[in-house]
Coordinates of C-alpha atoms in Angstrom, one line a residue:
M104 CA -26.8 -9.5 0.0
K105 CA -25.1 -12.4 1.5
K106 CA -26.6 -13.7 4.8
V107 CA -24.8 -15.8 7.4
D108 CA -25.4 -16.7 11.0
V109 CA -22.3 -15.0 12.4
V110 CA -19.8 -12.6 11.2
V111 CA -16.5 -12.6 13.1
I112 CA -14.3 -9.5 12.6
G113 CA -10.6 -10.5 12.8
A114 CA -8.8 -13.7 12.0
G115 CA -6.4 -13.7 15.0
P116 CA -6.6 -16.3 17.9
A117 CA -9.8 -14.9 19.3
G118 CA -11.6 -14.8 16.0
T119 CA -10.5 -18.2 14.8
V120 CA -11.3 -19.9 18.1
A121 CA -14.8 -18.4 18.1
A122 CA -15.4 -19.2 14.4
S123 CA -14.2 -22.8 14.6
Y124 CA -16.2 -23.5 17.7
L125 CA -19.4 -22.1 16.1
K126 CA -18.7 -24.0 12.9
K127 CA -18.5 -27.2 14.9
Q128 CA -22.0 -26.5 16.2
G129 CA -23.3 -26.2 12.7
Y130 CA -23.5 -22.5 12.2
D131 CA -22.6 -20.6 9.0
V132 CA -19.7 -18.3 9.9
T133 CA -17.7 -15.7 7.9
I134 CA -14.5 -14.0 9.0
L135 CA -13.6 -10.5 7.8
E136 CA -9.9 -9.8 8.4
K137 CA -8.4 -6.4 7.5
E138 CA -4.8 -7.6 7.0
K139 CA -3.2 -10.0 4.6
F140 CA -1.7 -13.1 6.3
P141 CA 0.9 -14.0 7.3
R142 CA 1.5 -10.8 9.1
F143 CA 3.9 -9.8 12.0
Q144 CA 2.5 -9.6 15.5
I145 CA 3.9 -9.6 19.0
G146 CA 2.5 -11.8 21.8
E147 CA 4.8 -14.7 21.0
S148 CA 4.9 -16.6 24.3
L149 CA 1.7 -18.6 25.0
L150 CA 0.3 -19.8 28.3
P151 CA -0.7 -23.4 29.1
C152 CA -4.3 -22.4 29.7
C153 CA -4.8 -21.5 26.1
M154 CA -4.2 -25.1 25.1
E155 CA -7.6 -26.0 26.5
H156 CA -9.3 -23.4 24.4
L157 CA -7.5 -24.5 21.2
E158 CA -8.4 -28.1 21.9
E159 CA -12.1 -27.3 22.5
A160 CA -12.2 -25.3 19.3
G161 CA -10.7 -28.2 17.3
L162 CA -7.5 -26.3 16.5
L163 CA -4.9 -27.9 18.7
E164 CA -3.8 -30.6 16.4
A165 CA -3.1 -28.2 13.5
V166 CA -0.9 -26.2 15.8
K167 CA 0.9 -29.3 17.1
A168 CA 1.8 -30.2 13.5
R169 CA 3.8 -27.1 13.2
N170 CA 6.4 -28.2 15.8
F171 CA 6.7 -24.8 17.4
Q172 CA 9.1 -24.3 20.3
K173 CA 7.9 -26.1 23.4
K174 CA 7.6 -23.9 26.5
T175 CA 7.7 -25.5 30.0
G176 CA 8.1 -22.5 32.2
A177 CA 9.2 -18.9 32.8
A178 CA 12.4 -17.5 34.4
F179 CA 12.5 -14.1 36.1
M180 CA 15.9 -12.4 36.7
R181 CA 17.2 -9.2 38.3
G182 CA 20.9 -8.9 38.7
E183 CA 22.2 -12.0 40.5
K184 CA 18.7 -13.0 41.5
R185 CA 16.7 -15.6 39.6
C186 CA 13.4 -17.4 40.1
E187 CA 12.2 -20.1 37.7
F188 CA 8.7 -21.4 37.4
F189 CA 7.9 -24.8 35.9
F190 CA 4.3 -25.3 34.7
S191 CA 4.4 -29.0 35.7
E192 CA 4.6 -27.8 39.4
Q193 CA 1.6 -25.5 39.3
F194 CA -1.3 -25.6 41.8
T195 CA -4.1 -25.9 39.3
D196 CA -4.7 -29.2 37.5
G197 CA -4.0 -28.0 34.0
W198 CA -1.6 -28.1 31.0
A199 CA 2.1 -28.4 32.0
W200 CA 3.4 -26.8 28.7
T201 CA 2.6 -24.7 25.8
W202 CA 4.5 -23.1 22.8
Q203 CA 6.6 -20.1 21.9
V204 CA 5.6 -19.0 18.4
K205 CA 6.2 -16.5 15.7
R206 CA 2.8 -15.1 15.5
A207 CA 2.8 -14.8 11.7
D208 CA 3.1 -18.6 11.5
F209 CA 0.8 -19.3 14.5
D210 CA -2.0 -17.0 13.4
S211 CA -1.8 -18.3 9.8
T212 CA -2.0 -21.9 11.0
L213 CA -5.2 -21.1 13.0
A214 CA -6.7 -19.3 10.0
E215 CA -5.9 -22.1 7.6
A216 CA -7.3 -24.7 10.0
T217 CA -10.4 -22.6 10.5
R218 CA -10.9 -22.3 6.8
A219 CA -10.4 -26.1 6.4
K220 CA -13.4 -26.6 8.7
G221 CA -15.6 -24.7 6.3
V222 CA -15.5 -21.2 7.7
E223 CA -15.2 -18.5 5.0
V224 CA -12.1 -16.5 5.8
N225 CA -11.7 -13.2 3.9
F226 CA -8.5 -11.3 4.1
E227 CA -7.8 -7.6 3.2
C228 CA -11.4 -6.7 4.1
E229 CA -11.9 -3.5 5.9
V230 CA -15.1 -3.1 7.8
L231 CA -16.4 0.4 7.1
S232 CA -19.8 0.5 8.9
V233 CA -21.9 -1.7 11.1
T234 CA -25.6 -1.4 11.9
C235 CA -26.9 -3.5 14.8
S236 CA -30.4 -4.5 16.0
A237 CA -32.0 -7.2 18.1
T238 CA -32.2 -9.6 15.1
V239 CA -30.3 -8.4 12.1
Q240 CA -26.8 -7.0 11.9
T241 CA -25.5 -5.4 8.6
L242 CA -21.8 -4.8 7.8
E243 CA -20.4 -2.8 5.0
Y244 CA -16.8 -3.6 4.0
K245 CA -14.2 -2.9 1.4
S246 CA -12.4 -5.9 -0.2
A247 CA -8.9 -6.0 -1.5
D248 CA -10.0 -5.0 -5.0
G249 CA -11.5 -1.8 -3.7
N250 CA -15.1 -3.0 -4.1
I251 CA -17.7 -2.3 -1.4
H252 CA -19.8 -5.2 -0.1
N253 CA -22.6 -5.8 2.4
I254 CA -23.2 -8.8 4.5
E255 CA -26.0 -9.6 6.9
A256 CA -25.7 -11.7 10.0
R257 CA -27.7 -12.7 13.0
F258 CA -24.8 -11.8 15.3
I259 CA -21.4 -10.2 15.3
I260 CA -18.3 -11.2 17.3
D261 CA -15.6 -8.5 17.1
S262 CA -12.2 -10.1 17.5
S263 CA -10.4 -7.3 15.6
G264 CA -7.6 -6.9 18.2
Y265 CA -5.7 -3.7 18.0
G266 CA -7.9 -2.6 15.1
R267 CA -10.8 -2.4 17.7
V268 CA -13.5 -2.1 15.0
L269 CA -16.6 -1.9 17.0
P270 CA -15.1 0.0 20.0
R271 CA -14.0 2.6 17.4
L272 CA -17.3 2.7 15.4
F273 CA -19.5 2.6 18.6
D274 CA -17.3 4.8 20.8
L275 CA -16.6 2.1 23.3
S276 CA -12.9 2.6 24.1
K277 CA -11.7 4.1 27.3
P278 CA -8.2 5.0 28.6
S279 CA -6.2 2.6 30.6
S280 CA -5.3 3.3 34.2
F281 CA -1.7 2.2 33.6
T282 CA 1.3 4.4 33.0
P283 CA 1.8 4.9 29.2
R284 CA 4.4 2.4 28.2
G285 CA 5.9 1.0 25.0
A286 CA 8.0 -1.8 23.6
I287 CA 10.8 -2.1 21.1
F288 CA 11.7 -5.5 19.7
S289 CA 13.3 -7.6 17.0
H290 CA 14.2 -11.2 16.2
L291 CA 17.9 -12.2 16.6
E292 CA 20.1 -15.1 15.9
D293 CA 20.6 -16.9 19.2
I294 CA 23.9 -18.8 18.7
N295 CA 24.7 -18.9 22.4
R296 CA 21.4 -20.5 23.5
T297 CA 21.5 -23.5 25.8
E298 CA 19.0 -26.3 25.7
E299 CA 17.6 -25.1 29.0
A300 CA 17.1 -21.6 27.6
S301 CA 15.0 -23.0 24.7
N302 CA 12.2 -24.1 27.0
N303 CA 11.6 -20.8 28.9
I304 CA 10.7 -17.2 28.4
F305 CA 13.3 -15.2 30.2
V306 CA 12.3 -11.8 31.7
H307 CA 15.0 -9.5 33.1
S308 CA 13.8 -6.7 35.4
F309 CA 15.8 -3.4 35.7
D310 CA 15.5 0.3 36.2
N311 CA 13.9 -0.2 39.6
N312 CA 11.2 -2.4 38.0
R313 CA 10.1 0.2 35.6
S314 CA 11.7 -1.6 32.6
W315 CA 12.3 -5.2 31.6
I316 CA 13.6 -7.3 28.7
W317 CA 12.0 -10.4 27.3
A318 CA 13.8 -13.2 25.5
I319 CA 11.5 -15.6 23.7
P320 CA 13.3 -18.5 21.9
F321 CA 11.8 -20.0 18.7
S322 CA 12.3 -23.5 17.2
D323 CA 14.3 -22.2 14.3
G324 CA 17.2 -20.8 16.4
L325 CA 16.0 -17.2 16.5
T326 CA 14.9 -15.4 19.6
S327 CA 12.5 -12.5 20.0
V328 CA 14.1 -9.9 22.2
G329 CA 12.1 -6.9 23.4
I330 CA 12.5 -4.0 25.9
V331 CA 9.4 -2.6 27.7
G332 CA 9.6 0.7 29.5
D333 CA 8.1 4.1 30.0
K334 CA 7.0 5.7 26.7
E335 CA 9.9 8.2 26.8
K336 CA 12.5 5.5 27.2
I337 CA 11.2 3.5 24.3
I338 CA 11.2 6.5 22.0
E339 CA 14.8 7.1 23.0
L340 CA 15.8 3.5 22.3
A341 CA 14.0 3.6 18.9
E342 CA 15.8 6.8 17.6
N343 CA 18.3 6.4 14.7
D344 CA 16.8 3.1 13.6
G345 CA 17.0 1.6 17.1
E346 CA 20.8 2.1 17.6
Q347 CA 20.4 2.4 21.4
Y348 CA 18.2 -0.7 21.4
K349 CA 20.9 -2.7 19.6
T350 CA 23.6 -1.5 21.9
F351 CA 21.6 -2.1 25.0
I352 CA 20.7 -5.8 24.3
R353 CA 24.3 -6.6 23.3
E354 CA 25.8 -4.9 26.4
F355 CA 23.1 -5.5 29.1
E356 CA 25.0 -7.2 31.9
D357 CA 22.2 -9.6 33.0
L358 CA 22.2 -11.1 29.4
N359 CA 25.8 -12.2 29.9
G360 CA 26.7 -11.4 26.3
R361 CA 24.0 -13.8 24.9
F362 CA 23.3 -11.5 22.0
K363 CA 26.7 -9.7 21.7
N364 CA 27.4 -10.8 18.2
S365 CA 23.8 -11.7 17.1
E366 CA 22.5 -10.5 13.7
L367 CA 19.1 -8.8 13.7
K368 CA 16.6 -10.3 11.3
F369 CA 14.7 -7.0 10.9
E370 CA 15.2 -3.5 12.0
P371 CA 13.8 -2.9 15.5
R372 CA 10.1 -2.1 15.6
H373 CA 8.3 -0.3 18.4
I374 CA 4.7 0.3 19.7
L375 CA 3.6 2.9 22.2
G376 CA 0.6 3.3 24.5
Y377 CA -0.7 -0.2 23.9
S378 CA -2.8 -0.4 27.2
I379 CA -6.5 0.4 26.6
G380 CA -9.9 -0.4 28.1
V381 CA -13.5 -0.6 27.0
K382 CA -16.7 0.8 28.4
K383 CA -18.7 -2.4 27.8
M384 CA -18.0 -5.8 26.1
F385 CA -21.4 -6.4 24.5
G386 CA -24.4 -4.7 23.0
E387 CA -27.4 -5.4 20.9
G388 CA -26.4 -7.9 18.2
F389 CA -22.7 -8.0 19.1
V390 CA -20.0 -9.0 21.6
L391 CA -16.3 -8.1 21.9
S392 CA -13.5 -10.6 22.4
G393 CA -9.7 -10.6 22.6
N394 CA -7.9 -7.3 22.5
S395 CA -11.1 -5.6 21.4
T396 CA -12.0 -5.8 25.0
E397 CA -9.0 -4.7 27.0
F398 CA -5.2 -5.1 26.8
L399 CA -3.1 -4.6 29.9
D400 CA 0.6 -5.2 29.5
P401 CA 2.8 -7.9 27.9
I402 CA 4.7 -8.7 31.1
F403 CA 3.0 -12.0 31.9
S404 CA 2.2 -13.0 28.3
S405 CA -1.5 -13.0 28.9
G406 CA -2.7 -11.5 25.6
V407 CA -3.2 -14.7 23.5
T408 CA -4.8 -16.6 26.5
F409 CA -7.4 -13.8 27.0
A410 CA -8.0 -13.9 23.3
T411 CA -8.6 -17.6 23.1
A412 CA -10.6 -17.6 26.4
S413 CA -12.9 -14.8 25.4
G414 CA -13.1 -16.0 21.9
L415 CA -14.4 -19.4 23.1
L416 CA -16.7 -18.0 25.7
S417 CA -18.1 -15.4 23.2
A418 CA -18.9 -18.3 20.8
K419 CA -20.6 -20.3 23.5
M420 CA -22.8 -17.3 24.5
T421 CA -23.5 -16.6 20.9
Q422 CA -24.7 -20.1 20.4
K423 CA -27.1 -19.8 23.3
H424 CA -28.4 -16.5 21.9
L425 CA -28.9 -18.0 18.4
Q426 CA -30.8 -20.9 20.0
G427 CA -33.3 -18.5 21.4
E428 CA -32.1 -18.7 25.0
I429 CA -32.0 -15.5 27.2
V430 CA -28.3 -14.7 27.7
N431 CA -27.1 -12.7 30.6
W432 CA -24.2 -11.1 28.8
Q433 CA -23.2 -9.0 31.8
K434 CA -23.0 -11.8 34.3
D435 CA -22.1 -14.8 32.2
Y436 CA -19.7 -13.0 29.8
E437 CA -18.4 -9.6 30.7
E438 CA -18.0 -10.3 34.5
V439 CA -16.3 -13.6 33.7
V440 CA -13.8 -12.1 31.2
Q441 CA -13.3 -9.0 33.4
G442 CA -12.7 -11.3 36.4
G443 CA -9.7 -12.8 34.7
I444 CA -8.4 -9.5 33.5
N445 CA -8.6 -8.1 37.0
V446 CA -6.5 -10.9 38.3
F447 CA -3.7 -10.2 35.8
R448 CA -4.2 -6.5 36.5
S449 CA -3.2 -7.1 40.1
Y450 CA -0.1 -9.0 39.0
V451 CA 0.9 -6.3 36.4
S452 CA 0.6 -3.7 39.1
G453 CA 2.6 -5.9 41.4
W454 CA 5.3 -6.2 38.8
Y455 CA 5.8 -2.4 38.4
T456 CA 5.5 -1.7 42.2
G457 CA 8.1 -4.4 42.8
D458 CA 5.8 -6.5 45.1
F459 CA 6.0 -9.4 42.7
Q460 CA 9.8 -9.3 42.6
T461 CA 9.9 -9.0 46.4
I462 CA 8.0 -12.3 46.6
V463 CA 9.7 -14.3 43.9
F464 CA 13.3 -13.1 44.8
A465 CA 12.8 -13.6 48.5
K466 CA 15.6 -15.4 50.3
E467 CA 13.2 -18.3 50.9
I468 CA 9.9 -18.8 49.0
D469 CA 7.3 -21.3 50.2
M470 CA 6.8 -24.0 47.5
E471 CA 3.0 -24.0 48.0
I472 CA 3.0 -20.2 47.4
K473 CA 5.3 -20.6 44.4
N474 CA 3.1 -23.2 42.9
Q475 CA 0.0 -21.1 43.4
I476 CA 1.7 -18.1 41.7
C477 CA 2.8 -20.5 38.9
S478 CA -0.9 -21.3 38.1
V479 CA -1.5 -17.6 37.6
L480 CA 1.5 -17.4 35.3
A481 CA 0.1 -20.4 33.4
G482 CA -3.1 -18.5 32.8
Y483 CA -5.5 -20.2 35.2
V484 CA -6.8 -17.0 36.5
W485 CA -10.4 -18.3 36.9
D486 CA -9.5 -21.0 39.4
Q487 CA -11.1 -19.6 42.6
S488 CA -9.7 -22.4 44.7
N489 CA -6.3 -20.7 44.3
P490 CA -5.8 -18.0 47.0
F491 CA -3.5 -16.1 44.6
V492 CA -6.5 -15.8 42.3
K493 CA -9.3 -15.4 44.8
K494 CA -7.4 -12.7 46.8
H495 CA -5.5 -11.3 43.9
D496 CA -6.1 -7.6 44.8
T497 CA -4.6 -7.9 48.3
I498 CA -2.4 -10.9 48.5
L499 CA 0.7 -9.6 46.6
P500 CA 1.2 -6.3 48.6
T501 CA 0.4 -8.1 51.9
L502 CA 2.8 -10.9 51.3
A503 CA 5.5 -8.5 50.0
K504 CA 5.1 -6.4 53.2
V505 CA 5.5 -9.5 55.4
I506 CA 8.6 -10.6 53.4
K507 CA 10.2 -7.2 53.7
M508 CA 9.6 -7.1 57.4
K509 CA 11.0 -10.6 57.9
E510 CA 14.1 -9.9 55.8
S511 CA 14.7 -6.6 57.5
R512 CA 14.6 -8.3 61.0
G513 CA 17.0 -11.0 59.7
A514 CA 19.5 -8.4 58.5
E515 CA 19.6 -6.7 62.0

């Protein structure tokens, strides 16, 4: 039986960041990935904070070499109202830009760069069973040729994303508190794109904040266009090979005909009920990272940032464990990761209640407030010096209430 220091389940951003970091520290790491790369994935608009994680894991230069579309901000629209955030103006001292990527290319780049560092990356390997203990972890998996293999490790990092290998095997998943929603999406030719439109993700709110459209431009002239809404609405848009989706994005007034004559590069795809939680993020001999922990909602593009952040932190905690240190997984890992998730949870809730829109579409918005919100949108949700992080659970509804009262008095 093959023996390694660490087995990482999943070759997405969380898994490759974790594996690359541990390899840099001199550990023998093997990745088991169920799918064959390249493979399609949504979560195409990154946040500046993840650049720090890629850099620390030694993966940033490989991604830079791909010349992905540079992203410098985010624009939110609703009817005639528009609010644009530029990461260069954020409150936190952090990265002022990031990328918008086709995940098939991005994830493959990370996997190839990780393999180049000496990590064994095995694709089309399905983990069948896992046995954990204080010192030895055993995994049984099936390879692409159908053969069954066993591998022994000192520790396991589960970065299996939507596959949720250990949450499934160990009964760790729990339902999300959010309303069941879904998304339908495709890639389209973007012949009407302006240079300004290339550097932003555009988010259009409609249906009384219950639904929204994303437009994520790529460097090859294509743009990812998706609609998020209640589960029933997405099912309706997906019927008859997505005919209603096609009509909607071509006729939606706020898009100003941007995709009226655009060709779809693939038939619309949809996912339903993506929000999910977890009972705990660690256990004897293992830790969860990325979407294996919790996935909220795609509205603020937080998925990849949480993947890289938790992947890096899980690797650092694993290193301490392997060095014989006593690791407080609850305090130093789960509570840290959950803290960032909770910040974004408040903003996701604020989006669907309309509090976020009330603030950003106000007649006047204080620039200091805007810059502090911008830092959250850039992914810096662990910066406790930012009041929009520290008071995340109360600040949005409180500020929205003040703005409504002020604007109501002004209208009298």
